[in-house]
CSV table of C-alpha atoms in Angstrom, one decimal:
chain,number,residue,atom,x,y,z
A,796,MET,CA,17.2,-19.2,38.3
A,797,PRO,CA,18.4,-21.4,35.2
A,798,ALA,CA,21.3,-20.4,34.0
A,799,ARG,CA,21.2,-18.1,30.4
A,800,ILE,CA,21.8,-20.4,27.2
A,801,THR,CA,24.0,-18.6,24.9
A,802,THR,CA,24.5,-20.9,22.2
A,803,LEU,CA,22.3,-22.8,19.8
A,804,LYS,CA,23.9,-26.0,20.5
A,805,GLU,CA,23.1,-25.6,24.5
A,806,LEU,CA,19.6,-24.9,23.7
A,807,ALA,CA,19.1,-28.5,21.3
A,808,THR,CA,21.0,-30.0,24.2
A,809,GLN,CA,18.3,-28.9,27.0
A,810,LEU,CA,15.6,-30.0,24.5
A,811,ASP,CA,17.0,-32.9,23.6
A,812,LEU,CA,16.7,-32.0,20.0
A,813,SER,CA,19.1,-31.4,17.1
A,814,ILE,CA,20.9,-28.7,16.4
A,815,THR,CA,19.3,-28.2,12.7
A,816,THR,CA,15.7,-28.8,13.9
A,817,VAL,CA,16.0,-26.1,16.7
A,818,SER,CA,17.1,-23.7,14.1
A,819,ARG,CA,14.6,-24.3,12.0
A,820,ALA,CA,12.2,-24.1,15.1
A,821,LEU,CA,13.1,-20.3,15.6
A,822,ALA,CA,13.5,-19.6,12.1
A,823,GLY,CA,9.5,-20.6,11.9
A,824,HIS,CA,10.3,-23.1,9.0
A,825,GLN,CA,6.7,-24.7,8.3
A,826,GLN,CA,8.4,-28.0,7.7
A,827,ILE,CA,8.8,-28.4,11.8
A,828,ALA,CA,5.6,-29.0,13.9
A,829,LEU,CA,3.6,-26.6,15.2
A,830,LYS,CA,3.8,-27.4,18.7
A,831,THR,CA,7.8,-28.1,18.3
A,832,ARG,CA,8.0,-24.5,17.0
A,833,GLU,CA,6.0,-23.2,20.2
A,834,ARG,CA,7.9,-25.5,22.7
A,835,VAL,CA,11.6,-24.4,20.9
A,836,ALA,CA,10.3,-20.9,21.2
A,837,GLU,CA,9.3,-20.6,25.0
A,838,ALA,CA,12.5,-22.7,25.8
A,839,ALA,CA,14.3,-20.0,24.2
A,840,ARG,CA,12.4,-17.1,25.8
A,841,GLN,CA,12.8,-18.5,29.5
A,842,ALA,CA,16.3,-19.1,29.0
A,843,GLY,CA,16.9,-15.7,27.7
A,844,TYR,CA,18.1,-16.8,24.3
A,845,VAL,CA,19.0,-14.8,21.2
A,846,PRO,CA,19.5,-16.1,18.0
A,847,ASN,CA,23.1,-15.5,16.3
A,848,THR,CA,21.8,-14.0,12.8
A,849,ALA,CA,25.2,-14.6,11.5
A,850,ALA,CA,25.2,-18.5,12.4
A,851,ARG,CA,21.9,-19.0,11.6
A,852,THR,CA,22.0,-17.3,8.2
A,853,LEU,CA,25.1,-19.9,8.0
A,854,VAL,CA,22.7,-22.8,8.7
A,855,SER,CA,19.6,-22.1,6.9
A,856,GLY,CA,21.0,-19.8,3.9
A,857,ARG,CA,18.2,-17.0,5.1
A,858,SER,CA,19.0,-13.8,6.9
A,859,GLY,CA,15.1,-13.8,8.9
A,860,PHE,CA,14.7,-10.2,7.7
A,861,VAL,CA,12.7,-8.7,4.6
A,862,GLY,CA,13.4,-5.3,2.9
A,863,MET,CA,11.5,-2.5,1.9
A,864,VAL,CA,12.7,0.5,0.2
A,865,LEU,CA,12.0,3.7,1.5
A,866,PRO,CA,12.4,6.8,-0.4
A,867,ILE,CA,12.9,10.1,1.5
A,868,ARG,CA,10.6,13.0,0.7
A,869,ALA,CA,10.9,16.7,1.6
A,870,PRO,CA,10.6,17.2,5.4
A,871,ASN,CA,7.2,19.2,5.2
A,872,LEU,CA,5.2,16.0,3.5
A,873,VAL,CA,3.3,13.7,5.4
A,874,ASP,CA,2.6,10.2,4.1
A,875,SER,CA,-0.2,8.6,6.0
A,876,PHE,CA,-0.5,5.8,3.5
A,877,LEU,CA,3.1,4.8,4.1
A,878,GLY,CA,2.9,4.9,7.7
A,879,GLU,CA,-0.2,2.4,8.0
A,880,PHE,CA,1.5,0.5,5.4
A,881,VAL,CA,4.7,-0.6,7.2
A,882,THR,CA,2.9,-0.8,10.2
A,883,GLY,CA,1.1,-3.1,9.0
A,884,LEU,CA,3.8,-5.1,7.3
A,885,GLY,CA,5.8,-5.2,10.2
A,886,GLU,CA,2.5,-6.9,12.0
A,887,GLY,CA,2.7,-9.5,9.4
A,888,LEU,CA,6.2,-10.6,9.6
A,889,VAL,CA,7.0,-10.2,13.6
A,890,SER,CA,4.3,-12.6,13.8
A,891,HIS,CA,6.4,-15.6,12.1
A,892,GLY,CA,9.5,-14.5,13.5
A,893,THR,CA,10.7,-12.4,10.6
A,894,ASP,CA,11.9,-8.5,10.8
A,895,LEU,CA,11.7,-5.7,8.5
A,896,ILE,CA,14.6,-4.0,7.1
A,897,LEU,CA,13.4,-0.6,5.8
A,898,ALA,CA,16.5,0.7,3.3
A,899,ALA,CA,16.3,4.5,2.6
A,900,VAL,CA,16.8,6.3,-0.7
A,901,ALA,CA,18.1,9.9,-0.1
A,902,GLN,CA,16.5,12.7,-2.4
A,903,GLY,CA,18.4,12.2,-6.0
A,904,GLN,CA,19.2,8.9,-5.4
A,905,SER,CA,18.0,6.1,-7.8
A,906,GLU,CA,15.4,3.9,-5.7
A,907,LEU,CA,16.8,0.7,-8.1
A,908,SER,CA,20.1,1.4,-6.9
A,909,VAL,CA,19.1,0.6,-3.2
A,910,LEU,CA,17.0,-2.0,-3.8
A,911,ARG,CA,20.4,-3.9,-5.9
A,912,HIS,CA,21.8,-3.2,-2.5
A,913,VAL,CA,19.4,-4.6,-0.5
A,914,VAL,CA,19.2,-7.9,-2.5
A,915,GLU,CA,22.7,-8.3,-3.6
A,916,SER,CA,24.2,-8.1,-0.2
A,917,GLY,CA,22.3,-10.8,1.2
A,918,ARG,CA,20.9,-8.8,3.8
A,919,ALA,CA,17.0,-9.6,3.0
A,920,ASP,CA,15.2,-13.4,2.1
A,921,GLY,CA,12.2,-11.1,0.1
A,922,VAL,CA,11.5,-7.8,-0.3
A,923,VAL,CA,8.2,-5.9,-0.6
A,924,VAL,CA,7.7,-3.3,-3.5
A,925,THR,CA,4.9,-0.6,-3.1
A,926,ARG,CA,3.4,2.4,-5.6
A,927,ILE,CA,3.9,0.4,-8.6
A,928,ALA,CA,4.1,2.4,-11.9
A,929,GLU,CA,2.8,1.8,-15.2
A,930,VAL,CA,6.2,0.2,-16.5
A,931,ASP,CA,8.5,-0.6,-13.4
A,932,GLU,CA,12.0,-1.6,-13.7
A,933,ARG,CA,12.3,-2.8,-10.0
A,934,LEU,CA,9.8,-5.6,-10.8
A,935,ALA,CA,11.8,-6.2,-13.8
A,936,TYR,CA,14.8,-6.8,-12.0
A,937,LEU,CA,13.6,-8.3,-9.1
A,938,ARG,CA,12.1,-11.4,-11.5
A,939,GLU,CA,15.3,-11.2,-13.5
A,940,ARG,CA,16.8,-12.3,-10.4
A,941,ASN,CA,14.5,-14.6,-9.5
A,942,PHE,CA,14.6,-13.0,-5.9
A,943,PRO,CA,11.2,-13.6,-3.6
A,944,PHE,CA,8.8,-10.0,-3.7
A,945,VAL,CA,5.4,-9.4,-3.5
A,946,ALA,CA,4.2,-5.6,-4.9
A,947,HIS,CA,1.6,-4.1,-3.3
A,948,GLY,CA,-0.3,-2.9,-7.0
A,949,ARG,CA,-0.1,-4.1,-10.4
A,950,LEU,CA,1.5,-3.2,-14.1
A,951,LEU,CA,-0.4,-2.2,-17.0
A,952,ASP,CA,1.2,-5.5,-18.5
A,953,THR,CA,-0.8,-8.2,-17.7
A,954,ASP,CA,1.3,-10.9,-19.2
A,955,PHE,CA,4.0,-9.8,-16.9
A,956,ALA,CA,3.7,-12.9,-14.1
A,957,TYR,CA,4.8,-11.7,-10.5
A,958,ASN,CA,3.1,-11.8,-6.6
A,959,TRP,CA,0.7,-9.1,-6.2
A,960,LEU,CA,-1.8,-7.9,-4.1
A,961,ASP,CA,-4.0,-4.7,-5.0
A,962,THR,CA,-7.3,-2.9,-3.9
A,963,ASP,CA,-9.9,-2.6,-6.6
A,964,GLY,CA,-9.8,1.1,-7.3
A,965,ALA,CA,-11.8,1.0,-10.8
A,966,HIS,CA,-14.5,-0.4,-9.0
A,967,ALA,CA,-14.7,2.1,-6.3
A,968,PHE,CA,-14.2,5.0,-8.7
A,969,GLY,CA,-17.3,3.5,-10.9
A,970,GLU,CA,-19.4,3.3,-7.7
A,971,ALA,CA,-18.4,7.0,-6.5
A,972,PHE,CA,-19.7,8.4,-9.9
A,973,ASP,CA,-23.1,6.5,-9.9
A,974,MET,CA,-23.7,7.4,-6.6
A,975,LEU,CA,-23.3,11.1,-7.1
A,976,TYR,CA,-24.7,10.8,-10.4
A,977,ASP,CA,-28.0,9.5,-8.6
A,978,LEU,CA,-27.9,12.6,-6.1
A,979,GLY,CA,-28.4,14.8,-9.4
A,980,HIS,CA,-24.4,15.5,-9.9
A,981,ARG,CA,-24.0,16.2,-13.7
A,982,HIS,CA,-20.7,18.2,-13.7
A,983,PHE,CA,-17.7,16.5,-12.2
A,984,GLY,CA,-14.1,17.3,-11.0
A,985,LEU,CA,-10.9,14.6,-10.8
A,986,VAL,CA,-8.1,15.8,-8.6
A,987,THR,CA,-5.1,13.3,-10.0
A,988,ILE,CA,-1.5,13.2,-10.2
A,989,SER,CA,0.8,13.8,-13.1
A,990,GLU,CA,3.1,10.5,-12.2
A,991,PRO,CA,2.8,7.4,-14.5
A,992,MET,CA,1.5,5.3,-11.3
A,993,THR,CA,-0.8,2.0,-12.3
A,994,PHE,CA,-3.3,3.0,-9.6
A,995,ARG,CA,-3.8,6.5,-11.2
A,996,HIS,CA,-4.2,4.7,-14.2
A,997,LEU,CA,-6.9,2.0,-13.0
A,998,ARG,CA,-9.1,4.5,-10.9
A,999,GLN,CA,-9.4,7.1,-14.0
A,1000,ASP,CA,-10.5,4.3,-16.3
A,1001,GLY,CA,-13.1,2.8,-13.6
A,1002,LEU,CA,-14.5,6.7,-13.5
A,1003,ALA,CA,-14.5,7.1,-17.3
A,1004,ALA,CA,-16.1,3.6,-17.7
A,1005,ALA,CA,-18.9,4.5,-15.4
A,1006,ILE,CA,-19.5,7.6,-17.3
A,1007,THR,CA,-19.7,5.8,-20.4
A,1008,ARG,CA,-22.1,3.1,-19.3
A,1009,ARG,CA,-24.4,6.4,-18.4
A,1010,GLY,CA,-24.3,7.8,-21.7
A,1011,ASP,CA,-25.4,11.0,-20.8
A,1012,PRO,CA,-24.2,14.0,-23.2
A,1013,SER,CA,-25.0,16.5,-20.2
A,1014,VAL,CA,-22.3,14.8,-18.0
A,1015,ARG,CA,-19.1,16.9,-17.7
A,1016,LEU,CA,-15.7,16.1,-16.1
A,1017,ASP,CA,-12.8,18.4,-15.6
A,1018,VAL,CA,-9.5,17.1,-14.6
A,1019,ALA,CA,-6.6,19.0,-12.4
A,1020,THR,CA,-3.4,17.4,-12.1
A,1021,ALA,CA,-0.5,18.0,-10.3
A,1022,PRO,CA,2.9,16.3,-9.6
A,1023,ARG,CA,2.3,14.1,-6.4
A,1024,PHE,CA,4.6,15.6,-4.2
A,1025,ASP,CA,4.2,18.8,-4.9
A,1026,ARG,CA,1.9,21.1,-2.3
A,1027,GLY,CA,2.3,24.5,-4.2
A,1028,ALA,CA,1.1,22.9,-7.8
A,1029,ARG,CA,-1.7,20.8,-6.2
A,1030,ILE,CA,-3.2,23.7,-4.4
A,1031,GLN,CA,-3.2,25.9,-8.0
A,1032,ALA,CA,-4.5,23.1,-9.9
A,1033,ILE,CA,-7.5,22.6,-6.8
A,1034,ASN,CA,-7.7,26.0,-7.0
A,1035,ARG,CA,-8.4,26.4,-10.8
A,1036,LEU,CA,-11.3,24.0,-10.3
A,1037,LEU,CA,-12.9,26.0,-7.6
A,1038,HIS,CA,-12.8,29.1,-9.1
A,1039,ALA,CA,-13.8,28.3,-12.7
A,1040,ALA,CA,-16.6,30.1,-13.9
A,1041,LYS,CA,-18.6,26.8,-14.1
A,1042,ARG,CA,-17.1,25.0,-11.2
A,1043,PRO,CA,-18.1,21.0,-10.7
A,1044,THR,CA,-20.7,20.3,-8.1
A,1045,ALA,CA,-18.8,16.8,-7.1
A,1046,ILE,CA,-15.0,16.3,-7.1
A,1047,VAL,CA,-13.7,12.8,-6.8
A,1048,ALA,CA,-9.9,12.9,-5.6
A,1049,LEU,CA,-7.4,10.0,-6.6
A,1050,PHE,CA,-6.6,9.2,-2.6
A,1051,ASP,CA,-7.4,11.2,0.8
A,1052,GLU,CA,-4.8,13.3,1.1
A,1053,LEU,CA,-5.8,15.2,-2.5
A,1054,ALA,CA,-9.3,15.2,-1.1
A,1055,LEU,CA,-8.5,17.0,2.3
A,1056,SER,CA,-6.6,19.2,0.2
A,1057,VAL,CA,-10.2,20.2,-2.2
A,1058,MET,CA,-12.2,20.4,1.2
A,1059,GLU,CA,-9.6,22.8,2.6
A,1060,GLU,CA,-9.4,25.1,0.0
A,1061,ALA,CA,-13.5,25.2,-0.5
A,1062,ALA,CA,-13.4,26.2,3.1
A,1063,ARG,CA,-11.0,29.1,2.0
A,1064,ALA,CA,-13.2,30.1,-1.0
A,1065,GLY,CA,-16.2,30.4,1.2
A,1066,LEU,CA,-18.0,27.0,-0.3
A,1067,THR,CA,-19.9,24.8,2.4
A,1068,ILE,CA,-19.7,21.1,2.2
A,1069,PRO,CA,-21.8,18.9,0.8
A,1070,ARG,CA,-24.1,21.8,0.5
A,1071,ASP,CA,-21.9,23.8,-2.5
A,1072,LEU,CA,-19.5,20.8,-3.3
A,1073,SER,CA,-19.4,17.2,-2.9
A,1074,VAL,CA,-16.0,15.5,-2.3
A,1075,ILE,CA,-14.9,11.8,-1.9
A,1076,GLY,CA,-11.6,10.7,-1.3
A,1077,PHE,CA,-9.9,7.0,-1.3
A,1078,ASP,CA,-7.8,5.0,1.0
A,1079,ASN,CA,-9.6,6.0,4.5
A,1080,ILE,CA,-6.9,7.4,6.3
A,1081,ALA,CA,-7.2,8.4,10.0
A,1082,ALA,CA,-7.6,12.5,9.1
A,1083,SER,CA,-10.1,11.4,6.9
A,1084,ALA,CA,-12.8,11.3,9.3
A,1085,TYR,CA,-11.6,14.2,11.5
A,1086,ALA,CA,-11.4,16.6,8.7
A,1087,PRO,CA,-14.7,18.8,9.0
A,1088,PRO,CA,-17.7,17.7,8.0
A,1089,GLY,CA,-16.1,14.1,7.6
A,1090,LEU,CA,-14.4,13.0,4.3
A,1091,THR,CA,-16.9,10.4,2.2
A,1092,THR,CA,-14.1,7.7,0.8
A,1093,PHE,CA,-13.5,4.3,0.6
A,1094,ASP,CA,-11.6,2.1,3.0
A,1095,ALA,CA,-8.6,0.5,1.2
A,1096,SER,CA,-7.5,-1.5,4.4
A,1097,ILE,CA,-3.9,-0.5,3.9
A,1098,ARG,CA,-3.2,-1.8,7.3
A,1099,GLN,CA,-4.6,-5.3,6.6
A,1100,CYS,CA,-3.5,-5.7,3.1
A,1101,ALA,CA,0.1,-4.7,4.0
A,1102,ARG,CA,-0.1,-7.8,6.9
A,1103,GLU,CA,-1.3,-9.8,3.8
A,1104,ILE,CA,1.3,-9.0,2.0
A,1105,GLY,CA,3.9,-9.8,4.6
A,1106,GLU,CA,2.3,-13.4,5.1
A,1107,MET,CA,2.3,-13.8,1.4
A,1108,LEU,CA,6.3,-13.1,1.0
A,1109,LEU,CA,6.7,-15.6,3.8
A,1110,THR,CA,5.1,-18.6,1.3
A,1111,VAL,CA,6.9,-17.0,-1.6
A,1112,ILE,CA,10.5,-17.3,-0.2
A,1113,GLY,CA,9.5,-20.3,2.1
A,1114,GLU,CA,7.7,-22.3,-0.7
A,1115,ARG,CA,8.3,-20.7,-3.8
A,1116,PRO,CA,5.0,-21.4,-5.4
A,1117,ALA,CA,5.3,-22.2,-9.2
A,1118,ALA,CA,2.4,-20.0,-9.9
A,1119,PRO,CA,2.3,-16.4,-8.9
A,1120,LEU,CA,0.1,-15.3,-5.7
A,1121,THR,CA,-2.3,-12.7,-6.5
A,1122,ARG,CA,-5.3,-10.8,-4.4
A,1123,LEU,CA,-7.8,-8.1,-5.5
A,1124,VAL,CA,-9.3,-6.8,-2.6
A,1125,ARG,CA,-12.5,-4.9,-2.7
A,1126,PRO,CA,-12.6,-1.3,-0.9
A,1127,THR,CA,-15.2,-0.9,1.6
A,1128,PHE,CA,-17.5,2.6,1.0
A,1129,VAL,CA,-17.4,4.7,4.0
A,1130,SER,CA,-20.1,7.1,4.1
A,1131,ARG,CA,-19.4,10.7,6.2
A,1132,ALA,CA,-20.8,14.1,5.7
A,1133,SER,CA,-19.1,15.5,2.6
A,1134,HIS,CA,-21.2,14.3,0.1
A,1135,GLY,CA,-24.9,15.0,-1.0
A,1136,PRO,CA,-27.4,16.2,-3.6
A,1137,ALA,CA,-26.5,18.5,-6.4
A,1138,PRO,CA,-26.8,22.2,-5.7
A,1139,THR,CA,-30.0,23.3,-7.5
A,1140,GLY,CA,-29.6,25.3,-10.6
A,1141,LYS,CA,-25.6,24.6,-10.5
A,1142,ASN,CA,-25.2,21.7,-13.3
């Protein structure tokens, strides 16, 4: 069995390469030929060599880590989106030899203060930012610092140049309305959140634009709004829709977790989906396929998008492109059993 190699110099000597070449190969630098990177990685694996992070940082000027700030919510809140996103992001990074740091934000703590610490401590070479607000101080800070980052989502200010990947929620909500309209629905409900998030704005705009295009004065839209992480307020808002004297025959929810809450409360109210009520969500989280009778939704490809964001960020870190990297992903319609024709005489 070959002796274990413990230093970069020993590994470089064994491979007859310079220390700088071996260091850059282990860090996944694109300037090093792929065959050389693969040869160095295999030799390191066989020799049991693990790079010293501090030494690698001194040589390359990089930590080999990417950061993401993670707000801690109440213990009874499940965030299916975040689980899929972190998994995909980790996959996109680890395939290039980069690790993910999650920096927790305690309840009541400023997310920006934690982000500042990640950036200014030098622990990460770049960061990923999620859940973009209509006006977002995190992005302003990162751009001011000229620190590498990619956002999952967009700002309302289209003149603010930065790297982002987003899903086209406006198109999806327009498509949802058109499909339900063609099924005879004229009385619609929208379940949304009160926080000023850009994805909320864009999806609601997509729905409003589709209604306007029809030019049908018989179309009615009732809106139920509640804070995103206040389950009690969410349930109350949904029930006001469901128990109204004239309730909607179709409800579109801003995302799947809201749609699943609509389906639960509808069942408690004695309504049958889709005979009495059609429901459509957005995201296609795992639970949407199993909640009876199966939630019709739009697949936002959360895991794949996160994987691509990780790869985009590595490009930004390594190449510092002159123009921002941007990508708008079209979500895929997923037809299940929670939507159908409008109930006769109910519009």
